[in-house]
Coordinates of C-alpha atoms and ligand atoms in Angstrom, one line a residue:
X202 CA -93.6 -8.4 43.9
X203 CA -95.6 -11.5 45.2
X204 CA -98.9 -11.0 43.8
X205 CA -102.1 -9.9 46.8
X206 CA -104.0 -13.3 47.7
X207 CA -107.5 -12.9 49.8
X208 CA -107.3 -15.7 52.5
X209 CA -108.7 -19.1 51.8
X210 CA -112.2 -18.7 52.9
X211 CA -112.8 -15.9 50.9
X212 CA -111.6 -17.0 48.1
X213 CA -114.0 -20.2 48.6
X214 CA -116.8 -18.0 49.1
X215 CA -116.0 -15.9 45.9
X216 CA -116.1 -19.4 44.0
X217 CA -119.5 -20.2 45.1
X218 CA -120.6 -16.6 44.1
X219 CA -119.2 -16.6 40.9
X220 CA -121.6 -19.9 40.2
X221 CA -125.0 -17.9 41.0
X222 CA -124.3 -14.2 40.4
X223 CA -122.8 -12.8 37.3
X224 CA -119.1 -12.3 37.9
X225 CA -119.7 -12.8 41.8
X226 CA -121.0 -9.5 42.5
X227 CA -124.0 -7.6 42.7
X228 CA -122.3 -4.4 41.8
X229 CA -119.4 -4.5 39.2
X230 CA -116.5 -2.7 41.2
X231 CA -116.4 -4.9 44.1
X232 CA -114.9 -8.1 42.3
X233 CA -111.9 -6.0 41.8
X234 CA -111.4 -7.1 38.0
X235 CA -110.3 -3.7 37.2
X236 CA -107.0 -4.6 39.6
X237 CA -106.5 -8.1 38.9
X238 CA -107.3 -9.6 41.4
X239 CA -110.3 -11.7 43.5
X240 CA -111.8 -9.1 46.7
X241 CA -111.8 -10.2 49.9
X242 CA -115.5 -11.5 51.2
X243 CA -116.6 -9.0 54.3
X244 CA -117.1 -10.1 57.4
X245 CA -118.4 -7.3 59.5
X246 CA -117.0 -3.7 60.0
X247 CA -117.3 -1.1 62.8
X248 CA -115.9 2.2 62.9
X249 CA -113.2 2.6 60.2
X250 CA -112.2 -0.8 60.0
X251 CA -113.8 -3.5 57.8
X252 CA -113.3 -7.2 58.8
X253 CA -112.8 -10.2 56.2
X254 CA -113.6 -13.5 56.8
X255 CA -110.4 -14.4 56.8
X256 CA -109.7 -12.6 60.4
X257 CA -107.5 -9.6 58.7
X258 CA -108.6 -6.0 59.6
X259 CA -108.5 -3.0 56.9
X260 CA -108.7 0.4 57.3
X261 CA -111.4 1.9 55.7
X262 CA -111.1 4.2 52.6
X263 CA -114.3 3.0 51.2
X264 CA -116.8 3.8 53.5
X265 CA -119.5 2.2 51.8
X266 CA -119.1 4.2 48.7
X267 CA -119.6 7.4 50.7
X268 CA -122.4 6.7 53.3
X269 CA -121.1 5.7 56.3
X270 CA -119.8 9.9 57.3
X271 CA -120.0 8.0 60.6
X272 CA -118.0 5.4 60.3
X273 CA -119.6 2.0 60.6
X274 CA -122.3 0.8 63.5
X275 CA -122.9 3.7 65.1
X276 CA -124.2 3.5 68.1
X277 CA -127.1 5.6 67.5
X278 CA -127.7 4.8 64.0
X279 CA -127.4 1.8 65.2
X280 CA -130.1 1.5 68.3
X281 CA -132.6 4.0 65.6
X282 CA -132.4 0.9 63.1
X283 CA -133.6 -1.8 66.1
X284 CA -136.1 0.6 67.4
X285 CA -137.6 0.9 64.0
X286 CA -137.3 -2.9 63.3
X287 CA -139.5 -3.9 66.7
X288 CA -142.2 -1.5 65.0
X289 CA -141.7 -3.5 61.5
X290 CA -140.1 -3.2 58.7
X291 CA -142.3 -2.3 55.9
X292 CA -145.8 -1.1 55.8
X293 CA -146.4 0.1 52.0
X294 CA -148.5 2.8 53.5
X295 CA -147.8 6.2 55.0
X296 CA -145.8 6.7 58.7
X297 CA -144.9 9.9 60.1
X298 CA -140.8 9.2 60.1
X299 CA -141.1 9.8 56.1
X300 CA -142.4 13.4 56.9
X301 CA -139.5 13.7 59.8
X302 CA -137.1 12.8 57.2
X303 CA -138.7 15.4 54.3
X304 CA -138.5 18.3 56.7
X305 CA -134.7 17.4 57.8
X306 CA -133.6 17.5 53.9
X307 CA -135.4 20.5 53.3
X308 CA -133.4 22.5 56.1
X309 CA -130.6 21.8 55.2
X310 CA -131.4 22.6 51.8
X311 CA -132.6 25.7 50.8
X312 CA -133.4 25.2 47.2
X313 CA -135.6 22.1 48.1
X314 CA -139.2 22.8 48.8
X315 CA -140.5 19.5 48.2
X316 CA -139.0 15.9 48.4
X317 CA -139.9 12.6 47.8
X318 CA -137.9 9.7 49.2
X319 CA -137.0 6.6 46.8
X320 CA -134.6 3.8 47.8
X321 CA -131.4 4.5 46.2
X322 CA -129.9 7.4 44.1
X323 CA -130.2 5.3 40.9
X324 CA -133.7 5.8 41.3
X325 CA -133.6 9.7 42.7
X326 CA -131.3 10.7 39.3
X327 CA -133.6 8.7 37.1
X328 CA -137.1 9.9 38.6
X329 CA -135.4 13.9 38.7
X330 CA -134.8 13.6 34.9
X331 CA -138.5 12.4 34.3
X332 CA -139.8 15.1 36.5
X333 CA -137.3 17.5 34.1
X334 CA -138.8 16.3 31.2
X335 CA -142.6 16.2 32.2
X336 CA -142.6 19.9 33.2
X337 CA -140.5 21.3 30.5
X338 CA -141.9 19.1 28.0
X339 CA -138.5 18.9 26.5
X340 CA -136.6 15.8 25.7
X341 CA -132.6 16.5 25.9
X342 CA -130.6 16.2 28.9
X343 CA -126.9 17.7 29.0
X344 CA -124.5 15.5 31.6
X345 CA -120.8 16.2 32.1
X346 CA -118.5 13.8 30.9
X347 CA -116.7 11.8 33.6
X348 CA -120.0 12.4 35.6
X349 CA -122.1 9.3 37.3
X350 CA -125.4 9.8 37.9
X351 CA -126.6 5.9 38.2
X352 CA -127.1 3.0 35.8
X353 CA -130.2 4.4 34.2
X354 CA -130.4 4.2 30.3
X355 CA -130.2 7.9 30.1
X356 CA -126.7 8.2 31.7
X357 CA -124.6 5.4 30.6
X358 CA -123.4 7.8 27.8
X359 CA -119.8 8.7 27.1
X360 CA -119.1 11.8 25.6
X361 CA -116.3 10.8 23.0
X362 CA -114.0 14.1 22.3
X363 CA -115.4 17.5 22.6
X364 CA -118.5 18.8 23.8
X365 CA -121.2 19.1 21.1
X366 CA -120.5 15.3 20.9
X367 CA -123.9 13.3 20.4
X368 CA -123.8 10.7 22.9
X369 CA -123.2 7.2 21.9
X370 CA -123.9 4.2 24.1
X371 CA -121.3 3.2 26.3
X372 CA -123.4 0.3 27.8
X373 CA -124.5 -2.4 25.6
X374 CA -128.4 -2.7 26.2
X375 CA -128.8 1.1 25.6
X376 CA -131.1 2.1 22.5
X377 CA -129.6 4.7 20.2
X378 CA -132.9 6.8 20.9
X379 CA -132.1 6.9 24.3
X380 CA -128.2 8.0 23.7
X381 CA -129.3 10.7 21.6
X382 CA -131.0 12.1 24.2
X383 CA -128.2 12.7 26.1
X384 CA -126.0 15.0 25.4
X385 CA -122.1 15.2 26.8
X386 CA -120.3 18.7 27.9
X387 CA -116.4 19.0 29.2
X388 CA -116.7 19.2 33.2
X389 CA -115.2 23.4 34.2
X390 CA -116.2 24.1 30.5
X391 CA -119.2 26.5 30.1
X392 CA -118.1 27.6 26.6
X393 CA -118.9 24.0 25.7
X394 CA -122.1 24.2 27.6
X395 CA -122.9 27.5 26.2
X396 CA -122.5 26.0 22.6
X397 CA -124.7 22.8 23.0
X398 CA -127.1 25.1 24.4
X399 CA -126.9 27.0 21.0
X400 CA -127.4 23.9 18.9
X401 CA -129.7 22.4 20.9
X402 CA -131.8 25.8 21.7
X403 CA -135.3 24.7 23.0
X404 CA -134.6 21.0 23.1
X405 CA -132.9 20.5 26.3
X406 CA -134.8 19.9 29.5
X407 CA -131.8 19.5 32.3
X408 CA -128.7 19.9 33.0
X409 CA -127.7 17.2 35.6
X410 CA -124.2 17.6 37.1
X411 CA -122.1 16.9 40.1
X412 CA -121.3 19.7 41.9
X413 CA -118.2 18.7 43.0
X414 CA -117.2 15.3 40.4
X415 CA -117.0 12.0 43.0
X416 CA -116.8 9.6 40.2
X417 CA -114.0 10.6 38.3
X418 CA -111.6 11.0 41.4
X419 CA -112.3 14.3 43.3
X420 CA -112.8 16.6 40.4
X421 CA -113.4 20.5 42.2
X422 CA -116.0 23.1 40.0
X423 CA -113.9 26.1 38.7
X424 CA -114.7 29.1 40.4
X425 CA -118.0 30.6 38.9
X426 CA -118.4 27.2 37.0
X427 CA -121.4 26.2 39.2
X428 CA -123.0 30.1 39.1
X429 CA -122.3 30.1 35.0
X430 CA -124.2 27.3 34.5
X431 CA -127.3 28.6 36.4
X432 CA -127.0 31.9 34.3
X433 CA -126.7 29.7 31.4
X434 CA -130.0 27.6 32.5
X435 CA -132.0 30.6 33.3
X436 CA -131.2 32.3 30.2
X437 CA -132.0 29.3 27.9
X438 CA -134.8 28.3 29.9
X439 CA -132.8 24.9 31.4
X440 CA -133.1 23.1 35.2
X441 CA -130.5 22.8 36.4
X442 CA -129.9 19.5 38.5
X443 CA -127.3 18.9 41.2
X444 CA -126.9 15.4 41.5
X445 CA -125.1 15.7 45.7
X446 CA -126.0 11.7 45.9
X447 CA -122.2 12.0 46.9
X448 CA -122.1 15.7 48.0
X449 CA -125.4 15.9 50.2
X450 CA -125.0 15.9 53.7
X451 CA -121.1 15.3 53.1
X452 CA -119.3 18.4 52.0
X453 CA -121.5 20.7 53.8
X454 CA -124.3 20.6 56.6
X455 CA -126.2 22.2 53.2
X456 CA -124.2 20.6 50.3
X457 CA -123.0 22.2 47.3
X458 CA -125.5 25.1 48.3
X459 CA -123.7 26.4 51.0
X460 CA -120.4 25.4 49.7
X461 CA -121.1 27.6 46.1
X462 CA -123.9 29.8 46.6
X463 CA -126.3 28.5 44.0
X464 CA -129.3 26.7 43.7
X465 CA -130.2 24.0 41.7
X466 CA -134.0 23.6 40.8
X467 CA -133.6 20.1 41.2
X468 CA -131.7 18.0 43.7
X469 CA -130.8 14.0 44.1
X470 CA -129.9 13.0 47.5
X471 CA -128.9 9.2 48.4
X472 CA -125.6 7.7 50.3
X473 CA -125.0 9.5 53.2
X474 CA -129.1 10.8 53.4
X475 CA -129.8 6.6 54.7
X476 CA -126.6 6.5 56.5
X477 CA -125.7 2.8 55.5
X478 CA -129.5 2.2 54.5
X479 CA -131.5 2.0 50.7
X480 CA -132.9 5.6 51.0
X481 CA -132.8 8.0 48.0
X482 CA -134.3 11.4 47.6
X483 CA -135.3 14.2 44.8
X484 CA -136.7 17.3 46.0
X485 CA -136.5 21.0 44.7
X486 CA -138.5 23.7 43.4
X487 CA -142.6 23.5 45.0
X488 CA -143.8 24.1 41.6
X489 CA -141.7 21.5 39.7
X490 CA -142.3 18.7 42.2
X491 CA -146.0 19.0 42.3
X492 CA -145.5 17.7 38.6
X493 CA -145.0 14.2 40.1
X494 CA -148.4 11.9 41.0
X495 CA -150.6 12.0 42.2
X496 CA -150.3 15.5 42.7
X497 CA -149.8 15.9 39.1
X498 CA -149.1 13.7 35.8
X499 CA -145.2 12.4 36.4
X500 CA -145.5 8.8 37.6
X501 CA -142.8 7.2 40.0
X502 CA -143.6 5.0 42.8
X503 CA -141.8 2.5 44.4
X504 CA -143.0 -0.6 47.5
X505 CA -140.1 0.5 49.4
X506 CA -139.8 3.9 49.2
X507 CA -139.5 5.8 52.7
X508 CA -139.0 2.3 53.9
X509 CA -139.3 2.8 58.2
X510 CA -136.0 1.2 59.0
X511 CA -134.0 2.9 56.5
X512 CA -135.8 6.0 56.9
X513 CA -134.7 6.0 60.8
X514 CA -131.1 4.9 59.9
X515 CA -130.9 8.4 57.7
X516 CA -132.6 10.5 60.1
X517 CA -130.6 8.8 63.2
X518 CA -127.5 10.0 61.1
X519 CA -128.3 13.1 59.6
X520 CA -129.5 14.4 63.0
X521 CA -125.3 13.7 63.9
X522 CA -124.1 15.9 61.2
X523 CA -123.9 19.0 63.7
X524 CA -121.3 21.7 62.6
X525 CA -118.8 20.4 65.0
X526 CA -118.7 17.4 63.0
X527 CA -118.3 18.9 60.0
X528 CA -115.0 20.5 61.4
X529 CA -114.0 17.1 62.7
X530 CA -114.5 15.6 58.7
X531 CA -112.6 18.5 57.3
X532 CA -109.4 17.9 59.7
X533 CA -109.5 14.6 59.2
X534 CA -109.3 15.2 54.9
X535 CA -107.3 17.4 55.5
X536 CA -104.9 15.2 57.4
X537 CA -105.5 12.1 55.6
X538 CA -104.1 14.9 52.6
X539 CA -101.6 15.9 54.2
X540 CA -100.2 12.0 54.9
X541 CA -100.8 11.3 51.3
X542 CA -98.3 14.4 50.1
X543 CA -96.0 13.8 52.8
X544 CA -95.6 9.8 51.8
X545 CA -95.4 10.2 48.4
X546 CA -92.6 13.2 48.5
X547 CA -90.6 10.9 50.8
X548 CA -91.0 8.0 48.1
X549 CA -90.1 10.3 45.3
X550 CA -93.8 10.0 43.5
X551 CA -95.5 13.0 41.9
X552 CA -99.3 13.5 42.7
X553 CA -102.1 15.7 42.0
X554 CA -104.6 15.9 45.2
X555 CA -108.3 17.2 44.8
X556 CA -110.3 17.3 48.3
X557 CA -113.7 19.0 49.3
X558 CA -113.6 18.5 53.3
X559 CA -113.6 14.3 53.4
X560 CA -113.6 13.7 50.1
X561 CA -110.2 13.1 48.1
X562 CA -109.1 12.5 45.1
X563 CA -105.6 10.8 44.1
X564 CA -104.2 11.3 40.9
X565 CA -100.7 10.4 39.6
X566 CA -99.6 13.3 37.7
X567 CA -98.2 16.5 38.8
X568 CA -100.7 18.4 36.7
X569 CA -103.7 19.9 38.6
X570 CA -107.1 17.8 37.1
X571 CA -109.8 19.2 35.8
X572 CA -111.9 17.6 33.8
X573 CA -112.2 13.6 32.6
X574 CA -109.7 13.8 30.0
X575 CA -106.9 15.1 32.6
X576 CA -107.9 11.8 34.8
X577 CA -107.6 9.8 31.8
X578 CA -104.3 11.3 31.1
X579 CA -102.7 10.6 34.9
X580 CA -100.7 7.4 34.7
X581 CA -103.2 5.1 36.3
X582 CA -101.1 2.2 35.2
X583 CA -99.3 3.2 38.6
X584 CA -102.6 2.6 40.6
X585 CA -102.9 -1.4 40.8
X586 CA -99.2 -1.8 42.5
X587 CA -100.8 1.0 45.0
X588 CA -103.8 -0.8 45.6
X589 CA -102.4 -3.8 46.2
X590 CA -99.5 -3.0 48.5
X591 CA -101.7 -0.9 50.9
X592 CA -104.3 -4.1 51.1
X593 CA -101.1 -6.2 51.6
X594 CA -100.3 -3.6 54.4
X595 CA -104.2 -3.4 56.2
X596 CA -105.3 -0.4 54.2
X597 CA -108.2 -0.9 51.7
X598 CA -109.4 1.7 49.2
X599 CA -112.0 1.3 46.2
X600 CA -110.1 -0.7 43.6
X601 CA -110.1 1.7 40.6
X602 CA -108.2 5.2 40.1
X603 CA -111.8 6.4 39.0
X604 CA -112.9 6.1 42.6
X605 CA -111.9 9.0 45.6
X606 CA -111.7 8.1 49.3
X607 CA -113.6 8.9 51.7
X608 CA -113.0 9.3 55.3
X609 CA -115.4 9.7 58.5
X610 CA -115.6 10.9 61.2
X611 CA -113.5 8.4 63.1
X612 CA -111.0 8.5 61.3
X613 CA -109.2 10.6 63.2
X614 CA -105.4 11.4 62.9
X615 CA -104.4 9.0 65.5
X616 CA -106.1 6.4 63.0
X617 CA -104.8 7.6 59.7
X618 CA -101.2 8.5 61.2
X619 CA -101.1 4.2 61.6
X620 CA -101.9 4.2 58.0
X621 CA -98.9 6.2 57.6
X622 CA -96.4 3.3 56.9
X623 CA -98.7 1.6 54.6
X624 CA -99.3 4.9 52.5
X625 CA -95.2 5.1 52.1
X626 CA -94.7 1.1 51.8
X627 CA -97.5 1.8 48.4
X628 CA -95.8 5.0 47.3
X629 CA -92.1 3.6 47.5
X630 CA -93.9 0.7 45.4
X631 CA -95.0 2.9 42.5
X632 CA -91.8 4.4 42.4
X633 CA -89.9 1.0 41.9
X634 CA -92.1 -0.2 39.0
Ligands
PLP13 C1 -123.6 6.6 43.7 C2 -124.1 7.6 42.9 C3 -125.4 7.5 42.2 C4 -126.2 6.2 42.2 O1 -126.6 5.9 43.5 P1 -127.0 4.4 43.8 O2 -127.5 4.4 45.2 O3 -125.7 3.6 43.7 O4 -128.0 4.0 42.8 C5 -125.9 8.6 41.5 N1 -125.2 9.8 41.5 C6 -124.0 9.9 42.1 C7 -123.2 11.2 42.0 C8 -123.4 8.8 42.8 O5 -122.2 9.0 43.3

């Protein structure tokens, strides 16, 4: 097969970028390095398609990384981010959109009595686990392996085998007193939890944890997982944090509280909560998040935060996501799911689908996944030839089998039914290799 090429002008562009910023990006997975091959440079996007500068058009898998539940340029997102521009875009001092924007996240969320707005969830995960650690007064965190949660020190740990593992660096740059601060459990594994818990008895601050695993492919909580690990936490004296940077405001008009029934004491927000714009958020329990200054002695700040433009760009969106619109997200996963089994059967591929409402995972195996070492185990070997022949065939997804997809609200069957061919075209690829 005749290897993907982006057009010429991308490709010049990428040259000059790889002069002046490290490997031509300024965020790893974008110079599609894991795939072999130089990205296309964007041009503009609107609704599900995304533009290159070359002239093609892709369909949009990507969505951002999650935060455009719209699609892209909305209209009203859209005509809330020039309204709020003509007022001026950053006043380092207090306007009353920030307090809009507070009381919007706290009803859809019923475990978050207080929030404070950052600029991106980096920030929110790294700020929660402070806030953890002040009010405890513990230093341990437990994260699930397979889980992001940011680039913070504290998270860029992988877990090794099994889960009373100490956590060893997995990014250079990390100090070994940070690492061992983090401890690893197996994702749908309480007994694992449970035993760290044991070990660790009266050391561990938080548990942070993706209530539904985004960055691992679609990874779906056992049933009871979520509610085991709050009995767990309250019976050794644990917070529980649910990192929904991914999950807020997209699997539910309430998250992973009204998906699973249980509250976290802490929560990260980010992604969809600026729809397309730097916002971030932590909020939770009333008498956890008057730890953080100046109401009490956990510093965090930021010149940004509850920036007016991207503050009206979240509240513009998150004032869309009605209940009809959550319907509208749910058939389109579940069509875009039912495309992706119907393509590969006709190609002859086995696959292993996990989706919560627009969020899908694609794994190739015909084992159901549960945890990081199944995704390790699915042949991903098969996922470059995929990549490349639905870019080849105007479909673009995030290049790496780590990644899910993500669909909007406009993309509606009419517009995944014309990814159709390109879906088989991929499949029928994989099959010949
Ligand atoms: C994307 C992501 C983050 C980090 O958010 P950034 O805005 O990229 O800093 C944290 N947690 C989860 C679950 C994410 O998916």
């Amino acid at each position: 097969m005749e290897k993907w090429q982006p057009g010429n002008i991308s490709r010049e562009i990428f040259n000059e970028a790889c002069k002046v910023i490290p490997g031509g990006v300024n965020s790893p997975v974008r110079a599609f390095q894991s795939v072999n091959l130089e990205p296309f440079i964007v041009d503009r996007a609107k609704g599900p398609f995304v533009y290159d500068v070359d002239g093609n058009c892709y369909t949009d898998f990507i969505c951002s990384w999650g935060p455009m539940i719209l699609g892209h340029g909305d209209s009203d997102v859209e005509d809330a981010a020039i309204a709020a521009i003509k007022k001026g875009t950053s006043f380092g001092a207090s306007h009353k959109d920030e307090t809009t924007l507070a009381r919007l996240i706290k009803s859809r969320f019923p475990s978050i009595e207080k929030v404070r707005l950052v600029s991106s969830g980096t920030e929110a995960t790294m700020s929660a686990v402070r806030l953890a650690r002040g009010f405890t007064g513990k230093n341990k965190i437990v994260k699930f392996d397979g889980c992001y949660h940011g680039h913070s020190d504290s998270f860029l740990i992988n877990a090794g085998s099994g889960a009373a593992t100490l956590g060893v660096p997995s990014s250079s740059g990390v100090t070994k007193a940070v690492a061992e601060d983090t401890l690893s459990a197996v994702y749908n594994d309480l007994e694992g939890v449970e035993n760290l818990f044991e070990k660790f008895d009266g050391e561990i601050a938080a548990v942070i944890i993706e209530p539904v695993a985004g960055n691992m492919g679609c990874v779906l909580p056992k049933e009871n997982f979520l509610q085991g690990l709050r009995t767990l936490c309250d019976n050794y004296g644990v917070l529980l944090i649910f990192d929904e940077v991914i999950t807020g405001f997209r699997i539910a008009k309430g998250g992973a509280f009204e998906r699973f029934n249980v509250k976290a004491d802490l929560t990260t927000l980010g992604k969809v909560a600026g729809g397309g714009m730097p916002v971030g958020a932590f909020g939770g329990r009333g008498d956890i998040m008057d730890f953080i200054a100046p109401a009490g002695s956990v510093y965090q700040a930021g010149t940004l935060s509850g920036n007016p433009v991207a503050v009206a760009c979240g509240i513009a969106t998150i004032n869309k996501l009605t209940d009809n619109l959550y319907t509208e997200l749910e058939k389109n996963g579940a069509c875009l799911e039912q495309i992706l089994k119907e393509t590969a059967d006709e190609a002859g591929v086995k696959i292993s689908i996990n989706r919560m409402g627009s969020i899908i995972g694609l794994f190739f195996s015909d084992e159901k996944i549960l945890n990081y070492d199944d995704v390790k185990k699915s042949d991903s070997s098969k996922f470059n030839i995929f990549f490349e022949t639905l870019l080849k065939n105007g479909v673009s997804i995030a290049p790496s089998p780590f990644e899910v997809m993500f669909v909007s609200s406009v993309h509606t069957k009419e517009i995944l039914n014309n990814c159709k061919p390109a879906f088989l075209k991929a499949f029928k690829a994989v099959k010949e290799v």
